N, CA, C and O atoms as a CHARMM CRD file, in Angstrom:
* protein
*
  348
    1    1 VAL  N    142.37300  36.34700  18.32500 PROA 1      0.00000
    2    1 VAL  CA   142.70500  35.78000  19.66200 PROA 1      0.00000
    3    1 VAL  C    143.52400  36.82600  20.38200 PROA 1      0.00000
    4    1 VAL  O    144.60300  37.24400  19.96300 PROA 1      0.00000
    5    2 ILE  N    142.92800  37.22000  21.50200 PROA 2      0.00000
    6    2 ILE  CA   143.53700  38.03800  22.52400 PROA 2      0.00000
    7    2 ILE  C    143.77900  37.35600  23.88700 PROA 2      0.00000
    8    2 ILE  O    142.88700  36.99800  24.65600 PROA 2      0.00000
    9    3 HSD  N    145.16300  37.21900  24.09100 PROA 3      0.00000
   10    3 HSD  CA   145.64700  36.48700  25.29800 PROA 3      0.00000
   11    3 HSD  C    145.53800  37.47200  26.41800 PROA 3      0.00000
   12    3 HSD  O    145.83700  38.66000  26.30000 PROA 3      0.00000
   13    4 VAL  N    145.11200  36.93600  27.46000 PROA 4      0.00000
   14    4 VAL  CA   144.99500  37.91000  28.69300 PROA 4      0.00000
   15    4 VAL  C    145.88400  37.42100  29.82700 PROA 4      0.00000
   16    4 VAL  O    147.03800  37.84400  29.89500 PROA 4      0.00000
   17    5 GLY  N    145.42500  36.57000  30.70600 PROA 5      0.00000
   18    5 GLY  CA   146.16500  35.83800  31.89200 PROA 5      0.00000
   19    5 GLY  C    146.26900  36.49600  33.02200 PROA 5      0.00000
   20    5 GLY  O    145.78200  37.62300  33.11500 PROA 5      0.00000
   21    6 ARG  N    146.98600  35.84000  34.17100 PROA 6      0.00000
   22    6 ARG  CA   146.72500  36.30800  35.46300 PROA 6      0.00000
   23    6 ARG  C    147.22800  37.65900  35.79000 PROA 6      0.00000
   24    6 ARG  O    146.66700  38.38300  36.61200 PROA 6      0.00000
   25    7 ARG  N    148.48300  38.04900  35.02100 PROA 7      0.00000
   26    7 ARG  CA   149.18000  39.21200  35.33100 PROA 7      0.00000
   27    7 ARG  C    148.22900  40.43200  34.91200 PROA 7      0.00000
   28    7 ARG  O    148.57200  41.55700  35.27700 PROA 7      0.00000
   29    8 ASP  N    147.12600  40.28400  34.21300 PROA 8      0.00000
   30    8 ASP  CA   146.30200  41.40100  33.82100 PROA 8      0.00000
   31    8 ASP  C    145.15900  41.70200  34.83500 PROA 8      0.00000
   32    8 ASP  O    144.49400  42.73800  34.82100 PROA 8      0.00000
   33    9 GLY  N    145.00700  40.65000  35.73900 PROA 9      0.00000
   34    9 GLY  CA   144.22800  40.89800  36.89300 PROA 9      0.00000
   35    9 GLY  C    142.76700  40.05700  36.63000 PROA 9      0.00000
   36    9 GLY  O    142.73000  39.10900  35.84600 PROA 9      0.00000
   37   10 ARG  N    141.66000  40.48700  37.32700 PROA 10     0.00000
   38   10 ARG  CA   140.45000  39.70000  37.28300 PROA 10     0.00000
   39   10 ARG  C    139.35500  40.66800  36.88200 PROA 10     0.00000
   40   10 ARG  O    139.29000  41.83500  37.26900 PROA 10     0.00000
   41   11 PHE  N    138.53800  40.09200  36.10000 PROA 11     0.00000
   42   11 PHE  CA   137.58600  40.95600  35.39600 PROA 11     0.00000
   43   11 PHE  C    136.21800  40.54900  35.73800 PROA 11     0.00000
   44   11 PHE  O    135.95900  39.38200  36.03100 PROA 11     0.00000
   45   12 HSD  N    135.40500  41.40800  35.71000 PROA 12     0.00000
   46   12 HSD  CA   133.70700  40.98600  35.78300 PROA 12     0.00000
   47   12 HSD  C    132.93100  41.49200  34.64400 PROA 12     0.00000
   48   12 HSD  O    131.76400  41.13200  34.48600 PROA 12     0.00000
   49   13 GLU  N    133.54300  42.35000  33.80000 PROA 13     0.00000
   50   13 GLU  CA   132.88800  42.82200  32.52800 PROA 13     0.00000
   51   13 GLU  C    133.80500  42.86100  31.39400 PROA 13     0.00000
   52   13 GLU  O    134.98000  43.17600  31.58600 PROA 13     0.00000
   53   14 ILE  N    133.36600  42.56200  30.19900 PROA 14     0.00000
   54   14 ILE  CA   134.12500  43.07600  29.16800 PROA 14     0.00000
   55   14 ILE  C    133.39000  43.89700  28.35200 PROA 14     0.00000
   56   14 ILE  O    132.17800  43.99800  28.53800 PROA 14     0.00000
   57   15 MET  N    134.15400  44.72600  27.14100 PROA 15     0.00000
   58   15 MET  CA   133.48800  45.51500  26.02400 PROA 15     0.00000
   59   15 MET  C    134.28200  45.35200  24.89600 PROA 15     0.00000
   60   15 MET  O    135.50500  45.31600  25.03100 PROA 15     0.00000
   61   16 ILE  N    133.75300  45.24500  23.78300 PROA 16     0.00000
   62   16 ILE  CA   134.49300  45.20000  22.37100 PROA 16     0.00000
   63   16 ILE  C    134.32000  46.55900  21.82000 PROA 16     0.00000
   64   16 ILE  O    133.28600  47.22800  21.81400 PROA 16     0.00000
   65   17 VAL  N    135.65700  46.91500  21.28900 PROA 17     0.00000
   66   17 VAL  CA   135.67300  48.20600  20.75900 PROA 17     0.00000
   67   17 VAL  C    136.11200  47.92900  19.44200 PROA 17     0.00000
   68   17 VAL  O    137.01200  47.12400  19.20400 PROA 17     0.00000
   69   18 VAL  N    135.40300  48.67600  18.44100 PROA 18     0.00000
   70   18 VAL  CA   135.81500  48.36700  16.99300 PROA 18     0.00000
   71   18 VAL  C    136.07700  49.88600  16.39000 PROA 18     0.00000
   72   18 VAL  O    135.34500  50.85300  16.60300 PROA 18     0.00000
   73   19 GLU  N    137.29400  49.88300  15.58400 PROA 19     0.00000
   74   19 GLU  CA   137.78400  50.97300  15.22000 PROA 19     0.00000
   75   19 GLU  C    138.04200  50.83300  13.69300 PROA 19     0.00000
   76   19 GLU  O    138.24400  49.74100  13.16100 PROA 19     0.00000
   77   20 ARG  N    138.02100  52.01100  13.03100 PROA 20     0.00000
   78   20 ARG  CA   138.47000  52.05900  11.59200 PROA 20     0.00000
   79   20 ARG  C    137.53400  51.73600  10.55300 PROA 20     0.00000
   80   20 ARG  O    137.45100  52.43700   9.54400 PROA 20     0.00000
   81   21 ALA  N    136.72000  50.57100  10.76300 PROA 21     0.00000
   82   21 ALA  CA   135.91400  49.90900   9.80200 PROA 21     0.00000
   83   21 ALA  C    134.74500  49.17100  10.28900 PROA 21     0.00000
   84   21 ALA  O    134.84200  48.83500  11.46900 PROA 21     0.00000
   85   22 PRO  N    133.72400  48.85000   9.72300 PROA 22     0.00000
   86   22 PRO  CA   132.55300  48.13500  10.44000 PROA 22     0.00000
   87   22 PRO  C    132.89200  46.77100  10.34600 PROA 22     0.00000
   88   22 PRO  O    133.70500  46.49300   9.46400 PROA 22     0.00000
   89   23 ILE  N    132.39200  45.71000  11.15700 PROA 23     0.00000
   90   23 ILE  CA   132.49600  44.47100  11.18400 PROA 23     0.00000
   91   23 ILE  C    131.29000  43.71400  11.46000 PROA 23     0.00000
   92   23 ILE  O    130.41800  44.25600  12.13900 PROA 23     0.00000
   93   24 GLU  N    131.11300  42.47900  11.00300 PROA 24     0.00000
   94   24 GLU  CA   130.09400  41.63500  11.67400 PROA 24     0.00000
   95   24 GLU  C    130.72900  40.55800  12.66400 PROA 24     0.00000
   96   24 GLU  O    131.55800  39.74400  12.25600 PROA 24     0.00000
   97   25 LEU  N    130.36000  40.59100  13.79300 PROA 25     0.00000
   98   25 LEU  CA   130.89600  39.56300  14.76500 PROA 25     0.00000
   99   25 LEU  C    130.11200  38.37900  14.70500 PROA 25     0.00000
  100   25 LEU  O    128.91200  38.46800  14.96400 PROA 25     0.00000
  101   26 PHE  N    130.64800  37.20700  14.38000 PROA 26     0.00000
  102   26 PHE  CA   129.88100  36.01200  14.35900 PROA 26     0.00000
  103   26 PHE  C    129.92900  35.26800  15.63900 PROA 26     0.00000
  104   26 PHE  O    128.90400  34.74000  16.07000 PROA 26     0.00000
  105   27 ASP  N    131.21700  35.18400  16.36600 PROA 27     0.00000
  106   27 ASP  CA   131.37200  34.34600  17.65300 PROA 27     0.00000
  107   27 ASP  C    132.28800  35.04400  18.34800 PROA 27     0.00000
  108   27 ASP  O    133.10900  35.75100  17.76300 PROA 27     0.00000
  109   28 LEU  N    132.25000  34.91200  19.81200 PROA 28     0.00000
  110   28 LEU  CA   132.97200  35.37100  20.85200 PROA 28     0.00000
  111   28 LEU  C    133.02500  34.34400  21.84100 PROA 28     0.00000
  112   28 LEU  O    131.96900  33.88900  22.28000 PROA 28     0.00000
  113   29 VAL  N    134.13900  33.92200  22.24700 PROA 29     0.00000
  114   29 VAL  CA   134.40000  32.86200  23.20500 PROA 29     0.00000
  115   29 VAL  C    135.38200  33.36400  24.22300 PROA 29     0.00000
  116   29 VAL  O    136.47300  33.79800  23.85400 PROA 29     0.00000
  117   30 VAL  N    134.99700  33.31800  25.65500 PROA 30     0.00000
  118   30 VAL  CA   135.88800  33.78600  26.65800 PROA 30     0.00000
  119   30 VAL  C    136.45400  32.56100  27.25700 PROA 30     0.00000
  120   30 VAL  O    135.59200  31.71100  27.48100 PROA 30     0.00000
  121   31 THR  N    137.51600  32.26800  27.54200 PROA 31     0.00000
  122   31 THR  CA   138.09400  31.04200  28.18900 PROA 31     0.00000
  123   31 THR  C    138.72500  31.62600  29.55400 PROA 31     0.00000
  124   31 THR  O    139.71100  32.36200  29.52000 PROA 31     0.00000
  125   32 PHE  N    138.14700  31.28200  30.65400 PROA 32     0.00000
  126   32 PHE  CA   138.56400  31.63500  31.96500 PROA 32     0.00000
  127   32 PHE  C    139.81800  30.96800  32.41800 PROA 32     0.00000
  128   32 PHE  O    140.16600  29.98100  31.77000 PROA 32     0.00000
  129   33 GLY  N    140.52800  31.33500  33.39400 PROA 33     0.00000
  130   33 GLY  CA   141.81900  30.69100  33.84000 PROA 33     0.00000
  131   33 GLY  C    141.58600  29.29400  34.33400 PROA 33     0.00000
  132   33 GLY  O    142.49700  28.47400  34.44900 PROA 33     0.00000
  133   34 ASP  N    140.31300  29.05200  34.62500 PROA 34     0.00000
  134   34 ASP  CA   140.00000  27.68100  35.39000 PROA 34     0.00000
  135   34 ASP  C    139.73000  26.56700  33.87400 PROA 34     0.00000
  136   34 ASP  O    139.57900  25.35800  34.04400 PROA 34     0.00000
  137   35 GLY  N    139.70700  27.08900  32.69300 PROA 35     0.00000
  138   35 GLY  CA   139.34100  26.48200  31.39800 PROA 35     0.00000
  139   35 GLY  C    138.05700  26.52800  31.13800 PROA 35     0.00000
  140   35 GLY  O    137.67600  26.00300  30.09100 PROA 35     0.00000
  141   36 GLU  N    137.14800  27.12500  31.97300 PROA 36     0.00000
  142   36 GLU  CA   135.57500  27.32200  31.83300 PROA 36     0.00000
  143   36 GLU  C    135.48000  28.09600  30.56300 PROA 36     0.00000
  144   36 GLU  O    136.42400  28.82800  30.27000 PROA 36     0.00000
  145   37 ARG  N    134.39000  28.01000  29.73600 PROA 37     0.00000
  146   37 ARG  CA   134.30400  28.85400  28.60400 PROA 37     0.00000
  147   37 ARG  C    132.76500  29.47400  28.67300 PROA 37     0.00000
  148   37 ARG  O    131.80400  28.85600  29.13300 PROA 37     0.00000
  149   38 TYR  N    132.72800  30.66700  28.18600 PROA 38     0.00000
  150   38 TYR  CA   131.48500  31.44900  28.10100 PROA 38     0.00000
  151   38 TYR  C    131.37600  32.14900  26.75700 PROA 38     0.00000
  152   38 TYR  O    132.16400  32.97700  26.30100 PROA 38     0.00000
  153   39 GLU  N    130.19500  31.64600  26.16200 PROA 39     0.00000
  154   39 GLU  CA   129.97900  32.22400  24.81100 PROA 39     0.00000
  155   39 GLU  C    128.65600  32.98300  24.76100 PROA 39     0.00000
  156   39 GLU  O    127.56400  32.48000  24.49800 PROA 39     0.00000
  157   40 PRO  N    128.93800  34.45100  25.09100 PROA 40     0.00000
  158   40 PRO  CA   127.50300  35.12700  24.92300 PROA 40     0.00000
  159   40 PRO  C    127.32100  35.35300  23.38700 PROA 40     0.00000
  160   40 PRO  O    128.18700  35.33400  22.51200 PROA 40     0.00000
  161   41 ARG  N    125.89900  35.58600  23.27500 PROA 41     0.00000
  162   41 ARG  CA   125.22600  35.84100  21.88100 PROA 41     0.00000
  163   41 ARG  C    125.84100  37.19000  21.47600 PROA 41     0.00000
  164   41 ARG  O    125.71800  38.17300  22.20700 PROA 41     0.00000
  165   42 THR  N    126.53800  37.23500  20.24900 PROA 42     0.00000
  166   42 THR  CA   127.11600  38.42400  19.98000 PROA 42     0.00000
  167   42 THR  C    127.04300  38.61200  18.33400 PROA 42     0.00000
  168   42 THR  O    127.68100  39.48700  17.74800 PROA 42     0.00000
  169   43 ARG  N    126.27100  37.77100  17.75200 PROA 43     0.00000
  170   43 ARG  CA   126.25300  38.05300  16.17100 PROA 43     0.00000
  171   43 ARG  C    125.42700  39.23900  15.94400 PROA 43     0.00000
  172   43 ARG  O    124.19800  39.31500  15.93900 PROA 43     0.00000
  173   44 LEU  N    126.36800  40.22000  15.74500 PROA 44     0.00000
  174   44 LEU  CA   125.95500  41.67700  15.66900 PROA 44     0.00000
  175   44 LEU  C    126.85100  42.26200  14.62400 PROA 44     0.00000
  176   44 LEU  O    127.91500  41.74400  14.28500 PROA 44     0.00000
  177   45 VAL  N    126.28600  43.54800  14.05300 PROA 45     0.00000
  178   45 VAL  CA   127.09200  44.47300  13.18000 PROA 45     0.00000
  179   45 VAL  C    127.50100  45.76300  14.04200 PROA 45     0.00000
  180   45 VAL  O    126.68000  46.49800  14.59100 PROA 45     0.00000
  181   46 TYR  N    128.79100  45.91600  14.07700 PROA 46     0.00000
  182   46 TYR  CA   129.31900  47.13700  14.55700 PROA 46     0.00000
  183   46 TYR  C    129.77400  48.16200  13.70500 PROA 46     0.00000
  184   46 TYR  O    130.48200  47.80600  12.76300 PROA 46     0.00000
  185   47 GLY  N    129.56000  49.15900  13.81500 PROA 47     0.00000
  186   47 GLY  CA   130.09700  50.38000  12.90500 PROA 47     0.00000
  187   47 GLY  C    131.49300  50.56600  13.13100 PROA 47     0.00000
  188   47 GLY  O    132.13800  49.95600  13.98400 PROA 47     0.00000
  189   48 ALA  N    131.94200  51.42200  12.34800 PROA 48     0.00000
  190   48 ALA  CA   133.33300  51.86400  12.70000 PROA 48     0.00000
  191   48 ALA  C    133.26300  52.91700  13.92200 PROA 48     0.00000
  192   48 ALA  O    132.40000  53.78000  14.08600 PROA 48     0.00000
  193   49 ASP  N    134.41700  52.62900  14.76700 PROA 49     0.00000
  194   49 ASP  CA   134.30800  53.45400  16.07500 PROA 49     0.00000
  195   49 ASP  C    133.10900  53.37800  16.81300 PROA 49     0.00000
  196   49 ASP  O    132.53600  54.39200  17.21200 PROA 49     0.00000
  197   50 SER  N    132.65900  52.13200  17.03600 PROA 50     0.00000
  198   50 SER  CA   131.65200  51.87800  18.03200 PROA 50     0.00000
  199   50 SER  C    132.13800  50.76900  19.10500 PROA 50     0.00000
  200   50 SER  O    133.19100  50.13900  19.01100 PROA 50     0.00000
  201   51 THR  N    131.31100  50.66000  20.00300 PROA 51     0.00000
  202   51 THR  CA   131.57100  49.67000  21.17500 PROA 51     0.00000
  203   51 THR  C    130.24200  48.64200  21.43500 PROA 51     0.00000
  204   51 THR  O    129.10100  49.01000  21.15400 PROA 51     0.00000
  205   52 SER  N    130.47700  47.58000  21.89000 PROA 52     0.00000
  206   52 SER  CA   129.54300  46.87000  22.43800 PROA 52     0.00000
  207   52 SER  C    128.92500  47.34100  23.68900 PROA 52     0.00000
  208   52 SER  O    129.36000  48.37300  24.19900 PROA 52     0.00000
  209   53 ARG  N    127.88700  46.65000  24.27700 PROA 53     0.00000
  210   53 ARG  CA   127.48100  46.90400  25.44000 PROA 53     0.00000
  211   53 ARG  C    128.33300  46.27200  26.52400 PROA 53     0.00000
  212   53 ARG  O    129.14600  45.41400  26.18000 PROA 53     0.00000
  213   54 ASN  N    128.23000  46.59800  27.74000 PROA 54     0.00000
  214   54 ASN  CA   129.13400  45.92100  28.67500 PROA 54     0.00000
  215   54 ASN  C    128.52800  44.53500  28.85700 PROA 54     0.00000
  216   54 ASN  O    127.33900  44.37700  29.13500 PROA 54     0.00000
  217   55 ILE  N    129.44900  43.47500  28.67800 PROA 55     0.00000
  218   55 ILE  CA   129.07700  42.09600  28.75000 PROA 55     0.00000
  219   55 ILE  C    129.46600  41.49500  30.28200 PROA 55     0.00000
  220   55 ILE  O    130.59500  41.28500  30.72500 PROA 55     0.00000
  221   56 VAL  N    128.41100  41.32700  30.82000 PROA 56     0.00000
  222   56 VAL  CA   128.90500  40.72000  32.40600 PROA 56     0.00000
  223   56 VAL  C    129.25300  39.43200  32.17700 PROA 56     0.00000
  224   56 VAL  O    128.66200  38.73200  31.35400 PROA 56     0.00000
  225   57 LEU  N    130.27600  39.01500  32.92000 PROA 57     0.00000
  226   57 LEU  CA   130.95700  37.74800  32.86800 PROA 57     0.00000
  227   57 LEU  C    130.29700  36.91600  34.22000 PROA 57     0.00000
  228   57 LEU  O    130.20400  37.39500  35.35000 PROA 57     0.00000
  229   58 PRO  N    129.94900  35.80900  33.87900 PROA 58     0.00000
  230   58 PRO  CA   129.30300  34.79300  34.96600 PROA 58     0.00000
  231   58 PRO  C    130.38500  34.40300  35.99800 PROA 58     0.00000
  232   58 PRO  O    131.51400  33.98700  35.73600 PROA 58     0.00000
  233   59 GLY  N    129.84300  34.61000  37.21200 PROA 59     0.00000
  234   59 GLY  CA   130.86500  34.08400  38.24700 PROA 59     0.00000
  235   59 GLY  C    131.54500  35.16600  39.13800 PROA 59     0.00000
  236   59 GLY  O    132.35600  34.89500  40.02400 PROA 59     0.00000
  237   60 GLY  N    131.16500  36.31200  38.83800 PROA 60     0.00000
  238   60 GLY  CA   131.85300  37.43000  39.54800 PROA 60     0.00000
  239   60 GLY  C    133.33700  37.66800  38.92700 PROA 60     0.00000
  240   60 GLY  O    133.63900  37.22100  37.82100 PROA 60     0.00000
  241   61 GLU  N    134.14700  38.33700  39.65800 PROA 61     0.00000
  242   61 GLU  CA   135.57400  38.63000  39.07800 PROA 61     0.00000
  243   61 GLU  C    136.41600  37.48200  38.98000 PROA 61     0.00000
  244   61 GLU  O    136.67600  36.76300  39.94500 PROA 61     0.00000
  245   62 ARG  N    136.91300  37.27400  37.63300 PROA 62     0.00000
  246   62 ARG  CA   137.61400  36.01900  37.17200 PROA 62     0.00000
  247   62 ARG  C    138.93800  36.30300  36.51200 PROA 62     0.00000
  248   62 ARG  O    139.18200  37.45300  36.14700 PROA 62     0.00000
  249   63 VAL  N    139.72900  35.42100  36.35000 PROA 63     0.00000
  250   63 VAL  CA   140.93700  35.49300  35.34700 PROA 63     0.00000
  251   63 VAL  C    140.42000  35.17700  34.09300 PROA 63     0.00000
  252   63 VAL  O    139.70500  34.18400  33.95800 PROA 63     0.00000
  253   64 ILE  N    140.72200  35.96900  33.08500 PROA 64     0.00000
  254   64 ILE  CA   140.53200  35.37500  31.66800 PROA 64     0.00000
  255   64 ILE  C    141.78000  34.99500  30.99000 PROA 64     0.00000
  256   64 ILE  O    142.74900  35.75200  30.92100 PROA 64     0.00000
  257   65 GLN  N    141.73800  33.62400  30.41000 PROA 65     0.00000
  258   65 GLN  CA   143.00500  33.20400  29.73500 PROA 65     0.00000
  259   65 GLN  C    143.08000  33.86400  28.33200 PROA 65     0.00000
  260   65 GLN  O    144.15200  34.30500  27.91900 PROA 65     0.00000
  261   66 ARG  N    141.96400  33.92900  27.61500 PROA 66     0.00000
  262   66 ARG  CA   142.10400  34.21700  26.20600 PROA 66     0.00000
  263   66 ARG  C    140.58300  34.58300  25.75000 PROA 66     0.00000
  264   66 ARG  O    139.63500  33.99000  26.26600 PROA 66     0.00000
  265   67 VAL  N    140.41700  35.45800  24.88500 PROA 67     0.00000
  266   67 VAL  CA   139.18000  35.62700  24.13900 PROA 67     0.00000
  267   67 VAL  C    139.41500  35.47800  22.59900 PROA 67     0.00000
  268   67 VAL  O    140.27800  36.13200  22.01300 PROA 67     0.00000
  269   68 ASP  N    138.58400  34.56700  21.97200 PROA 68     0.00000
  270   68 ASP  CA   138.58900  34.30400  20.82100 PROA 68     0.00000
  271   68 ASP  C    137.32700  35.08700  19.92700 PROA 68     0.00000
  272   68 ASP  O    136.17900  35.15500  20.36500 PROA 68     0.00000
  273   69 PHE  N    137.69300  35.58300  18.78100 PROA 69     0.00000
  274   69 PHE  CA   136.76200  36.44500  17.99900 PROA 69     0.00000
  275   69 PHE  C    136.54600  35.70200  16.65100 PROA 69     0.00000
  276   69 PHE  O    137.48800  35.13300  16.10000 PROA 69     0.00000
  277   70 ARG  N    135.53100  35.71300  16.22700 PROA 70     0.00000
  278   70 ARG  CA   135.46800  35.27400  14.64300 PROA 70     0.00000
  279   70 ARG  C    134.57600  36.51100  13.99300 PROA 70     0.00000
  280   70 ARG  O    133.45900  36.80300  14.42000 PROA 70     0.00000
  281   71 TYR  N    135.15100  37.11100  13.03400 PROA 71     0.00000
  282   71 TYR  CA   134.42100  38.34700  12.54000 PROA 71     0.00000
  283   71 TYR  C    134.89500  38.50700  11.08200 PROA 71     0.00000
  284   71 TYR  O    135.91300  37.97700  10.64000 PROA 71     0.00000
  285   72 GLY  N    134.06700  39.28100  10.38900 PROA 72     0.00000
  286   72 GLY  CA   134.33400  39.76400   9.07500 PROA 72     0.00000
  287   72 GLY  C    134.36500  41.14500   8.75800 PROA 72     0.00000
  288   72 GLY  O    133.42100  41.85600   9.10400 PROA 72     0.00000
  289   73 ASN  N    135.38200  41.63700   8.11200 PROA 73     0.00000
  290   73 ASN  CA   135.20400  43.06100   7.78400 PROA 73     0.00000
  291   73 ASN  C    134.15200  43.18500   6.76600 PROA 73     0.00000
  292   73 ASN  O    133.94100  42.32400   5.91200 PROA 73     0.00000
  293   74 LEU  N    133.41700  44.42200   6.89800 PROA 74     0.00000
  294   74 LEU  CA   132.13800  44.65600   6.00800 PROA 74     0.00000
  295   74 LEU  C    132.83300  45.72900   4.94700 PROA 74     0.00000
  296   74 LEU  O    133.75400  46.49900   5.22100 PROA 74     0.00000
  297   75 VAL  N    132.24600  45.60500   3.82400 PROA 75     0.00000
  298   75 VAL  CA   132.63700  46.71500   2.70400 PROA 75     0.00000
  299   75 VAL  C    132.95000  48.00500   3.32500 PROA 75     0.00000
  300   75 VAL  O    132.24000  48.50100   4.19900 PROA 75     0.00000
  301   76 GLY  N    133.98900  48.53100   2.88100 PROA 76     0.00000
  302   76 GLY  CA   134.33700  49.75100   3.25300 PROA 76     0.00000
  303   76 GLY  C    135.88300  50.20600   2.99700 PROA 76     0.00000
  304   76 GLY  O    136.20900  51.38600   3.13000 PROA 76     0.00000
  305   77 GLY  N    136.74700  49.26300   2.64700 PROA 77     0.00000
  306   77 GLY  CA   137.98500  49.47400   2.14100 PROA 77     0.00000
  307   77 GLY  C    138.80000  49.14300   3.45400 PROA 77     0.00000
  308   77 GLY  O    139.61200  48.22000   3.38300 PROA 77     0.00000
  309   78 ALA  N    138.65100  49.80600   4.61800 PROA 78     0.00000
  310   78 ALA  CA   139.57800  49.75700   5.57600 PROA 78     0.00000
  311   78 ALA  C    139.66300  48.52300   6.29100 PROA 78     0.00000
  312   78 ALA  O    138.65200  47.82900   6.18400 PROA 78     0.00000
  313   79 THR  N    140.62500  48.03600   7.01900 PROA 79     0.00000
  314   79 THR  CA   140.57600  46.94700   7.91800 PROA 79     0.00000
  315   79 THR  C    140.33800  47.44400   9.23900 PROA 79     0.00000
  316   79 THR  O    140.97000  48.38600   9.71900 PROA 79     0.00000
  317   80 ALA  N    139.27800  46.71100   9.93000 PROA 80     0.00000
  318   80 ALA  CA   139.02100  47.03900  11.38800 PROA 80     0.00000
  319   80 ALA  C    140.09800  46.81100  12.30700 PROA 80     0.00000
  320   80 ALA  O    141.05300  46.13900  11.91800 PROA 80     0.00000
  321   81 LYS  N    140.08000  47.27800  13.47800 PROA 81     0.00000
  322   81 LYS  CA   140.82800  47.01500  14.69700 PROA 81     0.00000
  323   81 LYS  C    139.92600  46.78400  15.60300 PROA 81     0.00000
  324   81 LYS  O    139.08700  47.65400  15.83500 PROA 81     0.00000
  325   82 VAL  N    139.92000  45.59100  16.28200 PROA 82     0.00000
  326   82 VAL  CA   138.95800  45.21000  17.44400 PROA 82     0.00000
  327   82 VAL  C    139.88500  45.14700  18.69500 PROA 82     0.00000
  328   82 VAL  O    140.90700  44.46100  18.71700 PROA 82     0.00000
  329   83 GLU  N    139.46800  45.88900  19.70300 PROA 83     0.00000
  330   83 GLU  CA   140.05100  45.82600  21.04600 PROA 83     0.00000
  331   83 GLU  C    139.17900  45.19700  22.18300 PROA 83     0.00000
  332   83 GLU  O    137.95200  45.24000  22.08700 PROA 83     0.00000
  333   84 LEU  N    139.65800  44.74000  23.02500 PROA 84     0.00000
  334   84 LEU  CA   138.90900  44.22700  24.19100 PROA 84     0.00000
  335   84 LEU  C    139.29300  44.99600  25.37100 PROA 84     0.00000
  336   84 LEU  O    140.45800  45.03500  25.76600 PROA 84     0.00000
  337   85 TRP  N    138.31200  45.61700  25.94700 PROA 85     0.00000
  338   85 TRP  CA   138.48300  46.22900  27.37300 PROA 85     0.00000
  339   85 TRP  C    137.58400  45.44000  28.36000 PROA 85     0.00000
  340   85 TRP  O    136.52000  44.89100  28.07300 PROA 85     0.00000
  341   86 GLY  N    138.20000  45.47800  29.59000 PROA 86     0.00000
  342   86 GLY  CA   137.67800  44.77800  30.57000 PROA 86     0.00000
  343   86 GLY  C    137.96800  45.59700  31.91700 PROA 86     0.00000
  344   86 GLY  O    138.90600  46.38800  32.02200 PROA 86     0.00000
  345   87 ARG  N    136.92500  45.27200  33.07000 PROA 87     0.00000
  346   87 ARG  CA   136.98200  45.74100  34.23100 PROA 87     0.00000
  347   87 ARG  C    136.46400  44.95100  35.26900 PROA 87     0.00000
  348   87 ARG  O    136.49300  45.36000  36.42900 PROA 87     0.00000
């Protein structure tokens, strides 16, 4: 889970950044400031040091309360680091 909040501003796009090791991303849930949820289709494998496409959020610029990830590390020995970038 990555907690965001009002202090971080309003966003219209997000991107997932994966570092150190490959992952398989099963689910991604964006919860907005008003409680509405958005679940883009994201069941994909990301290589080490890769990024997702820009994921356009519905409704224009909005406050994000939190983003929940469910993913698994793939074979490779290292533990992945997953970041969330927004604009």
